[in-house]
mmCIF file of C-alpha atoms and ligand atoms in Angstrom:
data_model
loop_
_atom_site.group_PDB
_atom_site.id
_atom_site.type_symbol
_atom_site.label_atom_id
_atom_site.label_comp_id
_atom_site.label_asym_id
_atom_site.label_seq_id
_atom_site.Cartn_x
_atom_site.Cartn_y
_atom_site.Cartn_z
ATOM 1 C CA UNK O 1 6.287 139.492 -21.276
ATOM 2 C CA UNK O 2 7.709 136.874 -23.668
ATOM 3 C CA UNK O 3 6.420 135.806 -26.765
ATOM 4 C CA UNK O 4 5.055 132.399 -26.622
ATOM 5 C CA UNK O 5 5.129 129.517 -29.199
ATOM 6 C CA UNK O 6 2.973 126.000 -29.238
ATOM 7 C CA UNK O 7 5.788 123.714 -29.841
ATOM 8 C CA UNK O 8 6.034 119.804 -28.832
ATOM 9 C CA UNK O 9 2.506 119.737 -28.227
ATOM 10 C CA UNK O 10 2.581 122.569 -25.307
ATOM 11 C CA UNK O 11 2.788 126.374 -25.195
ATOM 12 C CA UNK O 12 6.669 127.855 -24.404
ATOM 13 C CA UNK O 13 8.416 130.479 -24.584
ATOM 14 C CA UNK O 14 9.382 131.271 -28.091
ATOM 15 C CA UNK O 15 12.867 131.391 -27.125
ATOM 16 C CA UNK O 16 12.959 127.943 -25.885
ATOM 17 C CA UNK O 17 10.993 126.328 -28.760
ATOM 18 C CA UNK O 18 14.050 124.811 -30.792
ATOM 19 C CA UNK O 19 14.552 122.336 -33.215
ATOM 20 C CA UNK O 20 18.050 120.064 -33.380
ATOM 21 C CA UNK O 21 20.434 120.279 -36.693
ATOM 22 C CA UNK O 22 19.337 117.178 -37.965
ATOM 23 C CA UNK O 23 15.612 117.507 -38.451
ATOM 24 C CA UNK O 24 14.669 115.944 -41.611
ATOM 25 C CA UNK O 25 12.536 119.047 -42.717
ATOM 26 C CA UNK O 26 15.794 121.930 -42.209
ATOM 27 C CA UNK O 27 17.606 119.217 -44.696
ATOM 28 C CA UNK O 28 14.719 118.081 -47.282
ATOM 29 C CA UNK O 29 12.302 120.874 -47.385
ATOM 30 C CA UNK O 30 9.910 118.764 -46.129
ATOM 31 C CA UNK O 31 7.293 120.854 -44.233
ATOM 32 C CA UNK O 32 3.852 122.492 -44.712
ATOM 33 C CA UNK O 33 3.363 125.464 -43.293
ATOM 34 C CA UNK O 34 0.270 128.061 -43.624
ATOM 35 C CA UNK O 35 0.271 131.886 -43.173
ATOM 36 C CA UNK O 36 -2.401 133.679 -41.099
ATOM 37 C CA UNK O 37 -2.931 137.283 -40.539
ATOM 38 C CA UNK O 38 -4.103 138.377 -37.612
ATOM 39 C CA UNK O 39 -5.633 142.130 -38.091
ATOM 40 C CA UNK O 40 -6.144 144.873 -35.415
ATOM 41 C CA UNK O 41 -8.796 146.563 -35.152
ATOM 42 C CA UNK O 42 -7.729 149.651 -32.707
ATOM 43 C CA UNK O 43 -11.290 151.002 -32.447
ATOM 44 C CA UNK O 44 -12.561 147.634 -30.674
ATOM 45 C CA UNK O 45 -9.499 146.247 -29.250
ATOM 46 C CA UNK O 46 -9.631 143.636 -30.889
ATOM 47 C CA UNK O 47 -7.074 140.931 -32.970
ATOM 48 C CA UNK O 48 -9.204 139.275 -35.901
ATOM 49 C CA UNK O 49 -8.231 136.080 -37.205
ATOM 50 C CA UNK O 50 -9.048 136.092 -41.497
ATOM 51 C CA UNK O 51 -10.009 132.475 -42.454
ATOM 52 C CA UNK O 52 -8.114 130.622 -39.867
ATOM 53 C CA UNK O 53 -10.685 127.725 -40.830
ATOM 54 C CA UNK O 54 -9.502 127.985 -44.620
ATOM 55 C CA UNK O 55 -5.773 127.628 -43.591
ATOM 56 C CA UNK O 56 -6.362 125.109 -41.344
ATOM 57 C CA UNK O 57 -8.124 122.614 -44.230
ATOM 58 C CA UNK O 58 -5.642 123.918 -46.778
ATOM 59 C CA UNK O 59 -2.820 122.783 -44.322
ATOM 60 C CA UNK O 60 -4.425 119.423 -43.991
ATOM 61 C CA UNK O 61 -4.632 119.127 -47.324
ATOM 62 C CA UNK O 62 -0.675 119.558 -47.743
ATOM 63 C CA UNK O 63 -0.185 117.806 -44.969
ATOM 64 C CA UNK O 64 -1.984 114.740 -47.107
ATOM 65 C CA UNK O 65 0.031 115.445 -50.240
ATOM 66 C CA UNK O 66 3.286 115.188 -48.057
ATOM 67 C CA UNK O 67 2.539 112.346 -46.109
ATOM 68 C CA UNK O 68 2.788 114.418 -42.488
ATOM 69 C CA UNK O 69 0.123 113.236 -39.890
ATOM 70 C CA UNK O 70 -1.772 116.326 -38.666
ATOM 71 C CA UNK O 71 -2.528 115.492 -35.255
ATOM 72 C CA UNK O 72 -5.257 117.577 -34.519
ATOM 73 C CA UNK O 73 -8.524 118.641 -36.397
ATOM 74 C CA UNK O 74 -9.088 121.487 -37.869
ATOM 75 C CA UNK O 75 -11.588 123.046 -34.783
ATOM 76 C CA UNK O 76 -8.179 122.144 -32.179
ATOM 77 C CA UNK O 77 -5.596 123.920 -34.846
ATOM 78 C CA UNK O 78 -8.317 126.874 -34.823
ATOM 79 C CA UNK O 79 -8.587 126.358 -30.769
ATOM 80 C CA UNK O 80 -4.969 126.597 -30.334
ATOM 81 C CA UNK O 81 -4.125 129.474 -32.382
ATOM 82 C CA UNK O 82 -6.606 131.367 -30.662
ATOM 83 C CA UNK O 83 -5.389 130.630 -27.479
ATOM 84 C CA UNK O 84 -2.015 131.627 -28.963
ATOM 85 C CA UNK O 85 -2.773 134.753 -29.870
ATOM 86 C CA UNK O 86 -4.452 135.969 -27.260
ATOM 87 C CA UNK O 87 -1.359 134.362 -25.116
ATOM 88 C CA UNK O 88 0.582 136.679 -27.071
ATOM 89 C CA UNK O 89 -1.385 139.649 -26.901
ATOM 90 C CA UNK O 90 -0.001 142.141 -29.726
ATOM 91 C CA UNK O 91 -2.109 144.946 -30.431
ATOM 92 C CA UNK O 92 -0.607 145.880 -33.914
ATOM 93 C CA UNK O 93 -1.179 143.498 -37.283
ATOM 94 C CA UNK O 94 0.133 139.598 -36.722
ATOM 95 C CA UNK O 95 0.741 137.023 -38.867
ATOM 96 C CA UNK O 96 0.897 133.030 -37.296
ATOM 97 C CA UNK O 97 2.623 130.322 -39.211
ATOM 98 C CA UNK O 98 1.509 127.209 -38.604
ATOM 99 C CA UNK O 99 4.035 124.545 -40.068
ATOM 100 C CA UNK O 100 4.086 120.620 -39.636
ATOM 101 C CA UNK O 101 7.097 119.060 -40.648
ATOM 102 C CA UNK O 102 8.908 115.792 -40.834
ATOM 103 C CA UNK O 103 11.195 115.814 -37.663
ATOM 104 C CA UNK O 104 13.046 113.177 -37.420
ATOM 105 C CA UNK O 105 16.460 113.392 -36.908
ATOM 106 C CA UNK O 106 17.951 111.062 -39.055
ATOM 107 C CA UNK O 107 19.493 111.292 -42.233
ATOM 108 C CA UNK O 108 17.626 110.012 -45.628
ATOM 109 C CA UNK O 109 15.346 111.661 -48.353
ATOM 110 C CA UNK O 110 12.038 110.371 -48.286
ATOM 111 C CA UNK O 111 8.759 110.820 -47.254
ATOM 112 C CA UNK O 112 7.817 107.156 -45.216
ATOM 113 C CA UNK O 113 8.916 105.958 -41.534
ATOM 114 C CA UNK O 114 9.551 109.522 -40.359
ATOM 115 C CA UNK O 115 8.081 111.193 -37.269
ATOM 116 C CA UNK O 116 6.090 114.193 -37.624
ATOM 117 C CA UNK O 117 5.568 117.494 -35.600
ATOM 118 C CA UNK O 118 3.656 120.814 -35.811
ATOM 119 C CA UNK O 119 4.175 124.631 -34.203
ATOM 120 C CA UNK O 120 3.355 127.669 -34.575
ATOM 121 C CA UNK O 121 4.884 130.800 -33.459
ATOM 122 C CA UNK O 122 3.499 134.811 -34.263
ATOM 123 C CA UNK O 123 5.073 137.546 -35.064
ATOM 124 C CA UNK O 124 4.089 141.223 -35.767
ATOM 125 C CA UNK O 125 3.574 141.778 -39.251
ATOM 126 C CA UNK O 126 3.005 144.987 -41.542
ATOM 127 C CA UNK O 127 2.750 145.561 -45.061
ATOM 128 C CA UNK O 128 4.639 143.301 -47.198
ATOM 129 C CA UNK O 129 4.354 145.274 -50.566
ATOM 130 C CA UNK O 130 3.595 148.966 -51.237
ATOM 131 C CA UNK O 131 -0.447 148.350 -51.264
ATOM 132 C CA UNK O 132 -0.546 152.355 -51.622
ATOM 133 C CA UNK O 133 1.633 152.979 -54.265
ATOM 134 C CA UNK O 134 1.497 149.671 -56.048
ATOM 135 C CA UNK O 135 4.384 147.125 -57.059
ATOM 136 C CA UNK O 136 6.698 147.382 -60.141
ATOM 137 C CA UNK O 137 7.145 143.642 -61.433
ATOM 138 C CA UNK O 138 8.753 141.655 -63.720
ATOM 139 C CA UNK O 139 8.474 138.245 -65.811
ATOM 140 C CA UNK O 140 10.962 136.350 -63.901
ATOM 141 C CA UNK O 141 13.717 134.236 -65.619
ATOM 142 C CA UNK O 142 12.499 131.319 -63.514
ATOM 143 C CA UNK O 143 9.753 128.830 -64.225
ATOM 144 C CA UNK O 144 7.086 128.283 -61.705
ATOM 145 C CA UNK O 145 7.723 124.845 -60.667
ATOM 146 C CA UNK O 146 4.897 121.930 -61.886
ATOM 147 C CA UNK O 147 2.700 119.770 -60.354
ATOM 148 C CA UNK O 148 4.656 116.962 -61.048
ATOM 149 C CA UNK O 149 8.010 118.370 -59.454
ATOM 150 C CA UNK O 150 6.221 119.573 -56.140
ATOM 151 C CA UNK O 151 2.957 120.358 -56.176
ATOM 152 C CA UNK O 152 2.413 124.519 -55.710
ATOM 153 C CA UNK O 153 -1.488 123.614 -54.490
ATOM 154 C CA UNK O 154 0.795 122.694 -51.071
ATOM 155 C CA UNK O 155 2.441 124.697 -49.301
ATOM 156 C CA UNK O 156 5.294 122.685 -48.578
ATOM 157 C CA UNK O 157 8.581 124.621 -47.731
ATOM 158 C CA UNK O 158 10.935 123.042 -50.365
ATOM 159 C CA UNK O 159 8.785 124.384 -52.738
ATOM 160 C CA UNK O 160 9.327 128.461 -51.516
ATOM 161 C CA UNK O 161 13.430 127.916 -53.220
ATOM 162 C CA UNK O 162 11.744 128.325 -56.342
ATOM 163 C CA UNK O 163 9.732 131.751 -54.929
ATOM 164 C CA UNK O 164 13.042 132.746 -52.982
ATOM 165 C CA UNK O 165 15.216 132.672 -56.494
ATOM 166 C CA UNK O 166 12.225 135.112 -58.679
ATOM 167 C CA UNK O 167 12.263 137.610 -55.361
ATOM 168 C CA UNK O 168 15.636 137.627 -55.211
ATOM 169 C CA UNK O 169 16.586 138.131 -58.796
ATOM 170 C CA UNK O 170 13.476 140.747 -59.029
ATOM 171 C CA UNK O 171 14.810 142.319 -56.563
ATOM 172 C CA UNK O 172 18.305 142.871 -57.271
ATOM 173 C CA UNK O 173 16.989 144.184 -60.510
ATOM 174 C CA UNK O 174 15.083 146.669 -59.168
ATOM 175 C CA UNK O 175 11.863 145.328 -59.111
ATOM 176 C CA UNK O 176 9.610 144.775 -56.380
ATOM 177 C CA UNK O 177 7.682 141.483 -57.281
ATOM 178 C CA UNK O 178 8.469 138.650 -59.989
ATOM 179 C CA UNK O 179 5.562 137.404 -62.107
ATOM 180 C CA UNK O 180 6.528 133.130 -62.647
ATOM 181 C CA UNK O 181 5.201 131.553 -65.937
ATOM 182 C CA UNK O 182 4.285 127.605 -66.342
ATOM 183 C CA UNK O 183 6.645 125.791 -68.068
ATOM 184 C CA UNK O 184 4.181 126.355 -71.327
ATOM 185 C CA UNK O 185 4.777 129.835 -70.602
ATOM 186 C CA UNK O 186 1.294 131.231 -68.884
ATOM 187 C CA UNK O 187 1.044 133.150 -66.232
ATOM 188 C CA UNK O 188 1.111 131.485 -63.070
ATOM 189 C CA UNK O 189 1.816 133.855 -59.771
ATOM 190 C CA UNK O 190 4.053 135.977 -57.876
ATOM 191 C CA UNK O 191 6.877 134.694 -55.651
ATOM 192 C CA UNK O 192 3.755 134.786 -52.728
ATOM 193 C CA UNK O 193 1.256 136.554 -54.310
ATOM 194 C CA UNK O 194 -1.666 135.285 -56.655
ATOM 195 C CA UNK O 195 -2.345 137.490 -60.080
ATOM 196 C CA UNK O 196 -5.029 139.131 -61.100
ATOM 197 C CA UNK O 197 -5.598 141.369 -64.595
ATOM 198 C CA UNK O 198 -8.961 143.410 -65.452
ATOM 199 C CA UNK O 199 -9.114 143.401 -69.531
ATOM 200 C CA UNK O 200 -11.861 144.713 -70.763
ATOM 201 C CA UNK O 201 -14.010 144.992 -67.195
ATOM 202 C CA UNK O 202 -13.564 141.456 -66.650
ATOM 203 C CA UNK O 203 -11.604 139.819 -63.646
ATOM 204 C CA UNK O 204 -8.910 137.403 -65.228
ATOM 205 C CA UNK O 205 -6.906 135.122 -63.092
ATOM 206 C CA UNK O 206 -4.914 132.050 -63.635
ATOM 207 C CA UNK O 207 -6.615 128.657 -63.503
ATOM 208 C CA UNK O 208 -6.191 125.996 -60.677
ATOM 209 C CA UNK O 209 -4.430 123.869 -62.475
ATOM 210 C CA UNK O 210 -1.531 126.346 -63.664
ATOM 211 C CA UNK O 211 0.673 125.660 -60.755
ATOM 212 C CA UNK O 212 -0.575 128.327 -58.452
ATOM 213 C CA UNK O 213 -1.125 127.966 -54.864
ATOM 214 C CA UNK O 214 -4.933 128.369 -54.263
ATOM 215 C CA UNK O 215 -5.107 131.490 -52.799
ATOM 216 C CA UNK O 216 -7.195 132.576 -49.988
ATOM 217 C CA UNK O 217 -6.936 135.885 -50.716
ATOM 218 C CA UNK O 218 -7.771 134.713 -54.036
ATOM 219 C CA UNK O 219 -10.933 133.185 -53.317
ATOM 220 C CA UNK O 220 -12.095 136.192 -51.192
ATOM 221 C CA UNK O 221 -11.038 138.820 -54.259
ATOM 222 C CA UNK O 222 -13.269 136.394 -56.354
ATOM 223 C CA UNK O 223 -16.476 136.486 -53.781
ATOM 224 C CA UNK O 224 -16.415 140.313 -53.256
ATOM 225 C CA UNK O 225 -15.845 141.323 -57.420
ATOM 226 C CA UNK O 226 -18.923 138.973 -57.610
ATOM 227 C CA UNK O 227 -21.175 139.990 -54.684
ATOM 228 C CA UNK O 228 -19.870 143.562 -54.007
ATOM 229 C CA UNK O 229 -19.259 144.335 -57.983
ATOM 230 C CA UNK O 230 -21.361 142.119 -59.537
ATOM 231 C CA UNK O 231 -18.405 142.051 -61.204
ATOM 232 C CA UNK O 232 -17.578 137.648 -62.110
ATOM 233 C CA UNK O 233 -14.021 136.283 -62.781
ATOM 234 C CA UNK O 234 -12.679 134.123 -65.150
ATOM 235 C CA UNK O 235 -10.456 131.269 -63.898
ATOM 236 C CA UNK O 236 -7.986 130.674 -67.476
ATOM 237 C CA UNK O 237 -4.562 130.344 -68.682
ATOM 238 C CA UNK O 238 -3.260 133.854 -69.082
ATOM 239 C CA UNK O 239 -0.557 135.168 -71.556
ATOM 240 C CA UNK O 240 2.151 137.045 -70.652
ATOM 241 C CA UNK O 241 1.861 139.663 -72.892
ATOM 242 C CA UNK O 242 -1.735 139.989 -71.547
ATOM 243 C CA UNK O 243 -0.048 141.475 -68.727
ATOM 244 C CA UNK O 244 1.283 143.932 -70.816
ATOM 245 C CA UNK O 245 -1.908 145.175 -72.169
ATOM 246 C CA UNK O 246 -4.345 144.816 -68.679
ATOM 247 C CA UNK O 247 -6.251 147.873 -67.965
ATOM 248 C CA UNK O 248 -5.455 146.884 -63.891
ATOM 249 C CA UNK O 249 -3.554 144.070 -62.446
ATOM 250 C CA UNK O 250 -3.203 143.303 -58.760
ATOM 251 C CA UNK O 251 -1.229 141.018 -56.268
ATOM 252 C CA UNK O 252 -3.118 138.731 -53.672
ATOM 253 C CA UNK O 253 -1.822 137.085 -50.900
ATOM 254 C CA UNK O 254 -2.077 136.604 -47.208
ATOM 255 C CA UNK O 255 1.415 138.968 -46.314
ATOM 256 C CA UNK O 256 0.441 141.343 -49.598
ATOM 257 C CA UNK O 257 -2.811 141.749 -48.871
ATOM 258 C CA UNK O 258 -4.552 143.430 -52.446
ATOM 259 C CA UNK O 259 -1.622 145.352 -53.987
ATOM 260 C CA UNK O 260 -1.600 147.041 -57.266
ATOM 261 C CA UNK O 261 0.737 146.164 -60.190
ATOM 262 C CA UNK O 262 1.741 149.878 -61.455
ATOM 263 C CA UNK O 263 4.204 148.448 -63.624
ATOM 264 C CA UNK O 264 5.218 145.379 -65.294
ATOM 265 C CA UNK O 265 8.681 144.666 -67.579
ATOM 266 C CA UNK O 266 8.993 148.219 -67.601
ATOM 267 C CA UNK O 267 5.282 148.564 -69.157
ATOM 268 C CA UNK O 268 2.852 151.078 -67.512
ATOM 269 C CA UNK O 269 -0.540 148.966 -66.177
ATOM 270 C CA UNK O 270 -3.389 151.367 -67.202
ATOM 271 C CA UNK O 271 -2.165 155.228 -66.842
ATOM 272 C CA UNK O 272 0.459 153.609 -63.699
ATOM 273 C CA UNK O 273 -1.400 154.163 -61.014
ATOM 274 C CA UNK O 274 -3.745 151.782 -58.962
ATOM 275 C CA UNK O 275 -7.020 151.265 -61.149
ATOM 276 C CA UNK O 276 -10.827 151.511 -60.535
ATOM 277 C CA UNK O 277 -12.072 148.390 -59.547
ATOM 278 C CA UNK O 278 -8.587 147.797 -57.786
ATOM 279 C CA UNK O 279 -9.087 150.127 -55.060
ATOM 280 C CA UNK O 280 -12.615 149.129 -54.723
ATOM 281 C CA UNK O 281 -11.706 145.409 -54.283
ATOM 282 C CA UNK O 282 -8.681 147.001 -51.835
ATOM 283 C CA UNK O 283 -10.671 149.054 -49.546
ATOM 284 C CA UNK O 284 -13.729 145.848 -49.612
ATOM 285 C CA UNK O 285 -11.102 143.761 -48.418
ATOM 286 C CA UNK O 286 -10.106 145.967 -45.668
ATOM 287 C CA UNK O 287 -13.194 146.233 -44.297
ATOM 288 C CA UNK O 288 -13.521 142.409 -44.443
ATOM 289 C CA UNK O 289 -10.526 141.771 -42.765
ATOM 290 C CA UNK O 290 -10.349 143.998 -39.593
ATOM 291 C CA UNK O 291 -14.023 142.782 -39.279
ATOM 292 C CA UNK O 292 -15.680 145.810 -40.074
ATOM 293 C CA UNK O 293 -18.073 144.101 -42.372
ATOM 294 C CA UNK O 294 -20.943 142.492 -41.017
ATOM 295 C CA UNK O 295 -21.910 140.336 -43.588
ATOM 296 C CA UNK O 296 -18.194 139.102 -43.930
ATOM 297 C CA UNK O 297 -17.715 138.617 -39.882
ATOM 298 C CA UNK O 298 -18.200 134.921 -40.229
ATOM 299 C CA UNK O 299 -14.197 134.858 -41.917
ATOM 300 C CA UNK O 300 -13.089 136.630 -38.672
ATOM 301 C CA UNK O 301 -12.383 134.872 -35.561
ATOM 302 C CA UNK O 302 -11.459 137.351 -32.648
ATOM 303 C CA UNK O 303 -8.672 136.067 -30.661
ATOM 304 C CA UNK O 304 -9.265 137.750 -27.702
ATOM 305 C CA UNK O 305 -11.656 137.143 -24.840
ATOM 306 C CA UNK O 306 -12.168 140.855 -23.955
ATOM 307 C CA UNK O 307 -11.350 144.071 -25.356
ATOM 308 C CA UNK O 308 -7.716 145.403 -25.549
ATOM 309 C CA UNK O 309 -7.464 149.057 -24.898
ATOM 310 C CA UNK O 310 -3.789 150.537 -26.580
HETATM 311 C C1 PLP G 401 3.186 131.107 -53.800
HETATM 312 C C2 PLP G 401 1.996 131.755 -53.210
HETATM 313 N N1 PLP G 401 0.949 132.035 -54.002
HETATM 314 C C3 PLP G 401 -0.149 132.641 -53.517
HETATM 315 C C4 PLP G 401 -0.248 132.990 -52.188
HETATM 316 C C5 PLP G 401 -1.490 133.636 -51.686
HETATM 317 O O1 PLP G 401 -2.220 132.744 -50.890
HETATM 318 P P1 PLP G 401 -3.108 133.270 -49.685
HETATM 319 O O2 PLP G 401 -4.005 134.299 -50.267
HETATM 320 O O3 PLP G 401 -3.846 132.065 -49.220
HETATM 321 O O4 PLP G 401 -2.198 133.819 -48.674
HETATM 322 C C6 PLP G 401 0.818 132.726 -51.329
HETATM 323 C C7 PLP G 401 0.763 133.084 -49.909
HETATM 324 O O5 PLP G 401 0.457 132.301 -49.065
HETATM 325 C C8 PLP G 401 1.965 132.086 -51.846
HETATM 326 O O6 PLP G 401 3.008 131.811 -51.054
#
């Protein structure tokens, strides 16, 4: 069975779902795209969508910043996906990228008189970092870019260079993950991840407005510390050396799910290992997402009509 795309407004094959050499956005960056996870959960056969509806407004959101007419609401984007997904029918851990994106084929950086168009395509997707071990990090050499250069609160595709150079350069250093600071020199986030530190039993976690994507990972870390933990978090800028002396840091993101920080600039986090209230929030989160929460079910959509059997 082929995998299947919605491209031009229709569902294809992904094979044939093809854009020419001189779309605008493969020149100029200028897309938004979103990242959804699809979880399996084996034991009901069933694919469940985390957030979609959070994605969705996020993406029309950057789709506003960057001037790209979103043709459908977000109930049709949620509509489609579904359909999608269940098109697709994996029975393993997905993720769906939704991206709109200036396609005109014409030559010309700017942002006006340009036609727009939106897919999305799915793919299987496992872990992105080692959630059971944890991630060794560094403070990358590159700044997270400002609000005033591209905004980070889109996700707009030009914007991921700046990500791309931190991996990469983490990565050839022997790192798994690179921590970006602001320009001032606080913490922002990690190439896709947002950052969070425990110091002294308190959550810590960058503030909106120090260049970080909004994370809704993020936001769902924040609602479980409170209501599972009755544990609150504080929304601040954040030093770097206050990553040096965290009792726990952690990673969130869509692709990294909640991984541990077990090391950072060669610096132990706690006694190296995952911390306390980091595998807590972890294994909340997991139940959450595969839907095996009932008081969280209303941020999973199941994708599929009836029951998959592997
Ligand atoms: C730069 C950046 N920060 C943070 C995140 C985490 O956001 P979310 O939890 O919505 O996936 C992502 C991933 O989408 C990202 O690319």
């Amino acid at each position: 069975m082929p995998d299947f795309a919605f491209f031009n407004k229709q569902f294809m094959p992904l094979s044939e779902a093809k854009v020419g050499i001189m779309t605008h956005a493969l020149h100029y960056g200028t897309a938004c795209f979103e990242g959804i996870r699809g979880n399996w959960n084996s034991e009901e056969g069933q694919m469940y969508l985390f957030r979609i509806k959070d994605h969705y407004q996020r993406l029309q959101k950057s789709c506003h910043i960057l001037k790209i007419n979103l043709p459908y609401s977000v109930d049709k984007l949620c509509q489609l996906t579904v359909e999608l997904v269940e098109r697709n029918g994996y029975q393993e851990d997905i993720y769906v990228r939704p991206m709109a994106y200036k396609s005109s084929q014409t030559v010309g950086v700017r942002l006006h008189y340009l036609e727009d168009d939106f897919f999305i395509f799915v793919t299987p997707f496992g872990p992105y970092l080692d959630i059971g071990k944890g991630a060794r990090c560094c403070v990358s050499t590159w700044r997270r870019i400002d609000d005033n250069m591209i905004p980070p609160r889109a996700k707009v595709t030009g914007l991921y260079v700046n990500s791309a150079l931190a991996k990469t350069e983490a990565w050839e250093n022997g790192f798994d993950e690179a921590i970006l600071l602001t320009q001032e020199g606080h913490v922002s986030e990690g190439s896709g991840e947002n950052v969070f530190l425990v110091l002294q039993g308190n959550l810590v976690t960058p503030s909106s407005t120090d260049n970080i994507l909004m994370g809704i990972t993020r936001d769902t870390v924040i609602k479980l510390a409170k209501n599972e933990l009755g544990v609150d978090t504080i929304e601040r800028p954040v030093d770097r050396s206050e990553l040096y002396i965290a009792e726990e840091c952690f990673l969130t993101g869509t692709a990294a799910h909640v991984t541990p920080v077990i090391e950072i600039d060669h610096r132990k986090v706690g006694n190296g290992k995952a911390g306390e209230i980091t595998k807590k929030l972890q294994q909340l989160y997991f139940d959450v997402i595969r839907g095996k929460s009932s008081k969280y079910l209303d941020w999973c959509t199941p994708a599929y009509r009836s029951k998959l059997v592997a």
